[in-house]
Amino acid sequence: MTSAALQVFAGPAARARLAERGLRAEDVGLIPAAAGGPKGLILNGLDRHVFGDWLPQSRQTVHLVGASIGAWRMATAALAHRDVAAAFDTMAEAYVTQEYDVLPGEKRPRPEGVSRRFGEILGGIFQGRESEVLAHPRLRLHVVTSRGRAGLLAREGRLRTPLGYLGAFAANALSRPLLGRFLERVVFSDPRDRLPLKLNDFTSREVHLSRANLRGALLASCSIPFWLQAQHDLPGAPRGAYWDGGITDYHLHLDYRALQASGAPLVLYPHFQRQVVPGWLDKALKHRHRSTAFLDNVVLLCPSPDWIGKLPGAKLPDRNDFMALDAGERRRRWRVGVAESQRLADEFDALVRRERIEALPL
């Protein structure tokens, strides 16, 4: 089904359920949130509506799994016990207004400065409130990071990091599992409930999310190599260098099928595009952008090309805007994207009132 702003795609099992009974809040057991930097801002309206108005109509536990900005979005949802709108407003404004100093004669800010400032931004939101995130009565947060394995990426360094990622790029081009020789997926999970998925598609481990490591895990999950510094030796986790969760799991193309045996079998996926790309290094590998059986029970929501074409610059916000636009124009454009995202929420609200939904194949 396609509307003016919102598109709905679904895997076979999810399509059958939507056609039979529509989309009900009690049917959702998990919500993924992709990496993608500023692109995630255009989901702000959907986030506010889903977590503030729609999902509270049900009572089941819902797992939230995110990488990079997706982890920040999902942590915001888990933090927002009382005022969801205010929490997502705060996140959007913090993201839109972030700025980083560029030294004279240089074209981009240094990673150490970006990490320091971004850590301050996250600290301003989450410091002292970690227990609230971990005590949400219904939501269970899972933060995805990429940990360097033994060898070049075990610690960050001026030479070893670029050489390590060069090797990772070559290995991934040959086979995604080979990337696991350089990096592993580490999921920091709410200790009350493990992530209810099988993570045997890629080298993985799961550790407990805690008050001591929540902000570090969030910062690590957002630490784009060469843009931010790696985070090392996070409390309660294996020693090593931790980077952006999007490297291993750009759009969280995980095996969601295990959820189908639960009482809430659907995965509701607000996303900024139709394709669910496995890892960041797969962006140029179009043959890895296709849907797989992993997504059978996924309902994916994304903006239509027509809606995107009406945004400033006829595109989604992206990280290149930091260099292509002056700060004032970048903030203006990004705020327009956040404001226009309310149209997606309005159309979602109309959609879930239908008894049956015809979704497009994912």
Short mmCIF file of C-alpha atoms in Angstrom, two decimals:
data_model
loop_
_atom_site.label_atom_id
_atom_site.label_comp_id
_atom_site.label_asym_id
_atom_site.label_seq_id
_atom_site.Cartn_x
_atom_site.Cartn_y
_atom_site.Cartn_z
CA MET A 1 0.00 0.00 0.00
CA THR A 2 1.40 3.40 -0.95
CA SER A 3 0.20 6.80 0.26
CA ALA A 4 1.35 10.34 -0.34
CA ALA A 5 4.09 10.22 2.30
CA LEU A 6 4.24 6.75 3.83
CA GLN A 7 5.00 3.42 2.19
CA VAL A 8 4.35 0.06 3.83
CA PHE A 9 6.31 -3.07 2.87
CA ALA A 10 6.15 -6.46 4.55
CA GLY A 11 7.57 -9.96 4.40
CA PRO A 12 5.25 -12.87 3.47
CA ALA A 13 4.18 -13.81 7.00
CA ALA A 14 3.64 -10.18 7.96
CA ARG A 15 1.67 -9.45 4.77
CA ALA A 16 -0.69 -12.32 5.49
CA ARG A 17 -1.31 -11.08 9.02
CA LEU A 18 -1.89 -7.49 7.88
CA ALA A 19 -4.36 -8.66 5.26
CA GLU A 20 -6.22 -10.68 7.87
CA ARG A 21 -6.38 -8.28 10.83
CA GLY A 22 -4.51 -5.08 10.04
CA LEU A 23 -1.69 -3.79 12.23
CA ARG A 24 -2.36 -3.98 15.96
CA ALA A 25 -0.10 -2.70 18.70
CA GLU A 26 -0.35 -5.99 20.61
CA ASP A 27 1.11 -7.86 17.62
CA VAL A 28 4.49 -6.06 17.78
CA GLY A 29 7.29 -7.73 19.72
CA LEU A 30 10.35 -5.92 18.40
CA ILE A 31 11.30 -2.58 16.82
CA PRO A 32 14.66 -2.20 15.02
CA ALA A 33 16.32 1.15 14.38
CA ALA A 34 18.96 1.50 11.66
CA ALA A 35 22.22 3.37 11.53
CA GLY A 36 22.31 6.16 8.95
CA GLY A 37 23.20 9.35 10.78
CA PRO A 38 20.96 12.36 10.08
CA LYS A 39 18.61 10.26 7.92
CA GLY A 40 17.13 9.01 11.17
CA LEU A 41 15.78 12.49 11.92
CA ILE A 42 12.95 12.02 9.44
CA LEU A 43 11.57 9.23 11.63
CA ASN A 44 11.09 11.58 14.58
CA GLY A 45 7.37 12.03 13.98
CA LEU A 46 6.82 8.28 13.70
CA ASP A 47 8.84 7.67 16.87
CA ARG A 48 6.77 10.19 18.82
CA HIS A 49 3.50 8.65 17.66
CA VAL A 50 4.47 4.97 17.91
CA PHE A 51 5.94 5.23 21.41
CA GLY A 52 3.71 8.00 22.72
CA ASP A 53 0.25 7.15 21.39
CA TRP A 54 0.04 3.82 19.59
CA LEU A 55 2.20 1.28 21.41
CA PRO A 56 0.80 2.19 24.87
CA GLN A 57 -2.51 0.71 23.69
CA SER A 58 -0.93 -2.72 24.32
CA ARG A 59 0.79 -4.34 27.31
CA GLN A 60 3.38 -6.84 26.01
CA THR A 61 7.14 -6.51 26.37
CA VAL A 62 8.70 -4.92 23.28
CA HIS A 63 12.38 -5.26 22.40
CA LEU A 64 14.17 -2.25 20.90
CA VAL A 65 17.38 -2.95 18.98
CA GLY A 66 19.38 -0.13 17.43
CA ALA A 67 22.72 0.81 15.94
CA SER A 68 24.26 4.28 15.82
CA ILE A 69 21.51 6.94 15.62
CA GLY A 70 19.06 4.04 15.85
CA ALA A 71 20.49 3.13 19.25
CA TRP A 72 20.09 6.76 20.36
CA ARG A 73 16.48 6.78 19.12
CA MET A 74 15.65 3.56 20.95
CA ALA A 75 17.39 4.67 24.14
CA THR A 76 15.28 7.83 23.96
CA ALA A 77 12.14 5.70 23.75
CA ALA A 78 13.22 3.69 26.78
CA LEU A 79 13.99 6.89 28.69
CA ALA A 80 10.63 8.47 27.90
CA HIS A 81 8.48 7.00 30.66
CA ARG A 82 6.20 10.00 30.99
CA ASP A 83 6.64 12.54 28.19
CA VAL A 84 7.55 10.84 24.92
CA ALA A 85 7.11 13.97 22.80
CA ALA A 86 9.47 16.00 24.98
CA ALA A 87 12.10 13.24 24.94
CA PHE A 88 12.14 12.98 21.15
CA ASP A 89 12.06 16.78 20.80
CA THR A 90 15.17 16.94 22.98
CA MET A 91 16.93 14.29 20.93
CA ALA A 92 16.11 15.93 17.60
CA GLU A 93 17.23 19.36 18.76
CA ALA A 94 20.47 17.95 20.20
CA TYR A 95 21.19 16.20 16.91
CA VAL A 96 20.30 19.19 14.73
CA THR A 97 22.36 21.69 16.72
CA GLN A 98 25.55 19.63 17.10
CA GLU A 99 28.63 21.47 15.85
CA TYR A 100 32.33 20.65 15.88
CA ASP A 101 35.36 22.90 15.64
CA VAL A 102 37.64 22.63 12.62
CA LEU A 103 41.24 23.65 13.20
CA PRO A 104 42.78 26.31 10.90
CA GLY A 105 44.02 24.77 7.66
CA GLU A 106 41.97 21.59 8.10
CA LYS A 107 38.76 20.62 6.29
CA ARG A 108 37.05 18.51 8.94
CA PRO A 109 37.02 18.25 12.72
CA ARG A 110 39.41 15.87 14.41
CA PRO A 111 37.95 12.59 15.72
CA GLU A 112 39.03 13.26 19.31
CA GLY A 113 37.11 16.55 19.30
CA VAL A 114 34.01 14.99 17.78
CA SER A 115 34.05 12.13 20.31
CA ARG A 116 34.49 14.52 23.22
CA ARG A 117 31.66 16.80 22.12
CA PHE A 118 29.31 13.98 21.13
CA GLY A 119 29.95 12.32 24.48
CA GLU A 120 28.95 15.57 26.17
CA ILE A 121 25.71 15.65 24.16
CA LEU A 122 24.81 12.10 25.19
CA GLY A 123 25.84 12.83 28.76
CA GLY A 124 23.54 15.85 28.87
CA ILE A 125 20.62 13.59 28.07
CA PHE A 126 21.40 10.27 29.77
CA GLN A 127 23.86 10.99 32.60
CA GLY A 128 22.23 10.16 35.92
CA ARG A 129 19.21 8.63 34.16
CA GLU A 130 20.69 5.29 33.13
CA SER A 131 18.55 3.47 35.69
CA GLU A 132 15.41 4.91 34.11
CA VAL A 133 16.32 3.42 30.74
CA LEU A 134 16.92 0.03 32.34
CA ALA A 135 13.74 0.14 34.42
CA HIS A 136 11.17 0.81 31.71
CA PRO A 137 8.23 -1.47 32.56
CA ARG A 138 7.75 -2.69 28.97
CA LEU A 139 10.64 -1.73 26.73
CA ARG A 140 13.93 -3.65 26.59
CA LEU A 141 16.87 -1.85 24.99
CA HIS A 142 19.59 -3.61 22.98
CA VAL A 143 22.52 -1.52 21.67
CA VAL A 144 24.55 -2.90 18.76
CA THR A 145 28.28 -2.17 18.53
CA SER A 146 31.18 -3.45 16.38
CA ARG A 147 34.20 -4.72 18.33
CA GLY A 148 37.61 -5.11 16.75
CA ARG A 149 38.89 -8.65 17.06
CA ALA A 150 42.44 -9.78 17.76
CA GLY A 151 44.82 -8.20 15.27
CA LEU A 152 44.90 -4.78 13.66
CA LEU A 153 41.50 -3.66 14.95
CA ALA A 154 41.94 -4.88 18.53
CA ARG A 155 43.04 -1.34 19.51
CA GLU A 156 42.75 1.95 17.65
CA GLY A 157 45.92 3.36 16.12
CA ARG A 158 47.05 5.79 13.44
CA LEU A 159 48.33 3.04 11.13
CA ARG A 160 46.67 -0.12 12.38
CA THR A 161 43.11 1.22 12.10
CA PRO A 162 43.20 2.15 8.39
CA LEU A 163 45.09 -1.05 7.59
CA GLY A 164 42.58 -3.06 9.59
CA TYR A 165 39.60 -1.52 7.86
CA LEU A 166 41.25 -2.01 4.48
CA GLY A 167 41.45 -5.71 5.30
CA ALA A 168 37.87 -5.70 6.59
CA PHE A 169 36.66 -4.07 3.38
CA ALA A 170 38.41 -6.67 1.22
CA ALA A 171 37.18 -9.57 3.35
CA ASN A 172 33.60 -8.32 3.31
CA ALA A 173 33.69 -7.90 -0.47
CA LEU A 174 34.50 -11.59 -0.77
CA SER A 175 32.01 -12.80 1.82
CA ARG A 176 30.14 -11.10 4.66
CA PRO A 177 31.07 -13.88 7.14
CA LEU A 178 34.74 -13.17 6.44
CA LEU A 179 34.23 -9.71 7.93
CA GLY A 180 33.86 -11.57 11.22
CA ARG A 181 37.62 -12.18 11.22
CA PHE A 182 38.11 -8.45 11.76
CA LEU A 183 35.00 -7.35 13.67
CA GLU A 184 32.36 -8.97 15.81
CA ARG A 185 28.85 -7.86 16.65
CA VAL A 186 28.52 -7.09 20.37
CA VAL A 187 25.01 -6.40 21.62
CA PHE A 188 24.60 -4.66 24.96
CA SER A 189 21.24 -6.03 26.14
CA ASP A 190 18.84 -5.20 28.93
CA PRO A 191 19.74 -7.77 31.63
CA ARG A 192 16.07 -8.55 32.29
CA ASP A 193 15.56 -10.16 28.88
CA ARG A 194 17.99 -11.29 26.22
CA LEU A 195 17.42 -10.26 22.63
CA PRO A 196 14.92 -12.91 21.42
CA LEU A 197 16.76 -13.56 18.14
CA LYS A 198 19.29 -16.07 16.87
CA LEU A 199 22.51 -14.18 16.17
CA ASN A 200 24.28 -17.01 14.33
CA ASP A 201 24.35 -15.18 10.98
CA PHE A 202 27.54 -13.36 11.99
CA THR A 203 30.24 -13.53 14.67
CA SER A 204 28.36 -12.23 17.71
CA ARG A 205 28.20 -11.99 21.45
CA GLU A 206 25.77 -10.47 23.92
CA VAL A 207 26.67 -8.69 27.17
CA HIS A 208 24.59 -7.03 29.86
CA LEU A 209 23.66 -3.38 29.48
CA SER A 210 24.17 -1.59 32.79
CA ARG A 211 24.27 1.82 34.40
CA ALA A 212 28.07 1.66 34.12
CA ASN A 213 28.23 1.01 30.38
CA LEU A 214 25.03 2.46 28.90
CA ARG A 215 26.45 5.83 27.82
CA GLY A 216 29.70 4.22 26.67
CA ALA A 217 27.79 1.66 24.61
CA LEU A 218 25.69 4.41 23.02
CA LEU A 219 28.78 6.47 22.20
CA ALA A 220 30.53 3.40 20.79
CA SER A 221 27.50 2.52 18.68
CA CYS A 222 27.68 6.01 17.15
CA SER A 223 31.48 6.05 16.71
CA ILE A 224 31.99 6.09 12.94
CA PRO A 225 35.57 5.08 12.14
CA PHE A 226 37.81 8.03 11.23
CA TRP A 227 35.06 10.48 12.24
CA LEU A 228 35.03 9.57 15.93
CA GLN A 229 37.45 7.69 18.14
CA ALA A 230 36.82 4.09 19.09
CA GLN A 231 35.64 3.46 22.64
CA HIS A 232 37.89 1.03 24.48
CA ASP A 233 37.30 -1.51 27.24
CA LEU A 234 33.66 -0.81 28.09
CA PRO A 235 32.63 -1.92 31.60
CA GLY A 236 31.30 -5.46 31.73
CA ALA A 237 32.34 -6.23 28.15
CA PRO A 238 35.40 -7.89 26.58
CA ARG A 239 38.43 -5.64 26.28
CA GLY A 240 38.99 -4.04 22.92
CA ALA A 241 38.03 -1.22 20.57
CA TYR A 242 34.32 -0.63 19.96
CA TRP A 243 33.02 1.23 16.92
CA ASP A 244 29.74 2.12 15.23
CA GLY A 245 27.22 -0.72 15.29
CA GLY A 246 26.34 0.11 11.72
CA ILE A 247 29.63 -1.34 10.44
CA THR A 248 28.46 -4.87 11.16
CA ASP A 249 24.72 -4.09 11.14
CA TYR A 250 23.96 -1.02 9.07
CA HIS A 251 20.21 -1.67 8.78
CA LEU A 252 19.91 -4.61 11.17
CA HIS A 253 19.14 -7.28 8.58
CA LEU A 254 18.83 -9.83 11.39
CA ASP A 255 17.01 -13.16 11.54
CA TYR A 256 13.71 -12.05 13.06
CA ARG A 257 11.85 -15.32 12.42
CA ALA A 258 12.24 -16.64 15.99
CA LEU A 259 9.75 -13.97 17.07
CA GLN A 260 6.96 -15.65 15.08
CA ALA A 261 6.49 -18.26 17.80
CA SER A 262 5.72 -15.55 20.38
CA GLY A 263 2.45 -13.87 21.21
CA ALA A 264 3.69 -10.70 19.50
CA PRO A 265 5.11 -12.06 16.24
CA LEU A 266 5.60 -8.90 14.19
CA VAL A 267 8.65 -6.70 13.80
CA LEU A 268 7.69 -3.07 13.19
CA TYR A 269 10.50 -1.33 11.37
CA PRO A 270 10.32 2.46 10.81
CA HIS A 271 13.10 3.01 8.26
CA PHE A 272 14.24 5.75 5.90
CA GLN A 273 14.34 3.47 2.84
CA ARG A 274 12.91 0.20 1.55
CA GLN A 275 16.20 -1.76 1.42
CA VAL A 276 17.54 -3.37 4.59
CA VAL A 277 21.31 -3.41 3.95
CA PRO A 278 23.23 -5.86 6.19
CA GLY A 279 26.44 -3.92 6.95
CA TRP A 280 27.91 -0.50 6.24
CA LEU A 281 30.50 -2.05 3.94
CA ASP A 282 27.66 -3.55 1.89
CA LYS A 283 26.31 -0.18 0.76
CA ALA A 284 27.91 -0.51 -2.68
CA LEU A 285 27.14 -4.23 -2.99
CA LYS A 286 23.64 -4.05 -4.44
CA HIS A 287 23.20 -7.84 -4.53
CA ARG A 288 23.17 -7.78 -0.71
CA HIS A 289 20.32 -5.29 -0.57
CA ARG A 290 17.64 -7.84 -1.45
CA SER A 291 15.09 -9.08 1.04
CA THR A 292 15.66 -12.52 2.57
CA ALA A 293 13.66 -15.01 4.63
CA PHE A 294 15.07 -13.27 7.75
CA LEU A 295 12.49 -10.52 7.12
CA ASP A 296 9.40 -12.74 6.72
CA ASN A 297 7.61 -11.21 9.73
CA VAL A 298 8.80 -7.62 9.26
CA VAL A 299 6.49 -4.66 8.59
CA LEU A 300 8.65 -1.85 7.21
CA LEU A 301 7.52 1.77 7.10
CA CYS A 302 9.44 4.27 4.99
CA PRO A 303 8.89 7.63 3.26
CA SER A 304 7.82 7.67 -0.36
CA PRO A 305 10.11 9.14 -3.06
CA ASP A 306 7.52 11.86 -3.66
CA TRP A 307 7.67 12.95 -0.03
CA ILE A 308 11.48 12.90 -0.03
CA GLY A 309 11.47 14.98 -3.22
CA LYS A 310 9.69 17.79 -1.39
CA LEU A 311 12.29 18.05 1.37
CA PRO A 312 14.99 20.75 1.15
CA GLY A 313 17.49 19.71 -1.49
CA ALA A 314 15.04 16.98 -2.59
CA LYS A 315 16.85 14.48 -0.35
CA LEU A 316 17.08 13.09 3.14
CA PRO A 317 19.42 14.81 5.59
CA ASP A 318 22.87 13.21 5.51
CA ARG A 319 26.31 13.56 7.07
CA ASN A 320 27.73 15.32 4.01
CA ASP A 321 25.55 18.31 4.91
CA PHE A 322 28.11 19.17 7.60
CA MET A 323 30.61 20.04 4.88
CA ALA A 324 28.32 21.04 1.99
CA LEU A 325 26.20 23.57 3.91
CA ASP A 326 26.90 26.32 6.38
CA ALA A 327 25.69 25.60 9.91
CA GLY A 328 22.60 27.81 9.68
CA GLU A 329 21.33 26.29 6.44
CA ARG A 330 22.06 22.76 7.63
CA ARG A 331 20.07 23.32 10.82
CA ARG A 332 17.21 24.88 8.85
CA ARG A 333 16.99 21.95 6.44
CA TRP A 334 17.19 19.35 9.16
CA ARG A 335 14.49 21.07 11.21
CA VAL A 336 12.24 21.07 8.14
CA GLY A 337 12.78 17.30 7.86
CA VAL A 338 11.87 16.80 11.51
CA ALA A 339 8.73 18.93 11.15
CA GLU A 340 7.63 17.23 7.93
CA SER A 341 8.02 13.82 9.58
CA GLN A 342 4.72 14.46 11.31
CA ARG A 343 3.05 13.65 7.98
CA LEU A 344 4.42 10.11 8.25
CA ALA A 345 2.95 9.83 11.73
CA ASP A 346 -0.45 11.11 10.60
CA GLU A 347 -0.61 8.58 7.78
CA PHE A 348 0.49 5.79 10.11
CA ASP A 349 -2.30 6.74 12.50
CA ALA A 350 -4.83 6.44 9.67
CA LEU A 351 -3.28 3.16 8.54
CA VAL A 352 -3.57 1.34 11.87
CA ARG A 353 -7.28 2.20 12.08
CA ARG A 354 -7.97 -0.06 9.09
CA GLU A 355 -9.26 -3.59 9.62
CA ARG A 356 -7.06 -4.91 6.82
CA ILE A 357 -3.90 -3.60 5.15
CA GLU A 358 -2.46 -4.51 1.76
CA ALA A 359 1.30 -4.07 2.03
CA LEU A 360 3.82 -4.18 -0.79
CA PRO A 361 6.29 -7.11 -0.86
CA LEU A 362 9.47 -6.32 1.01
#
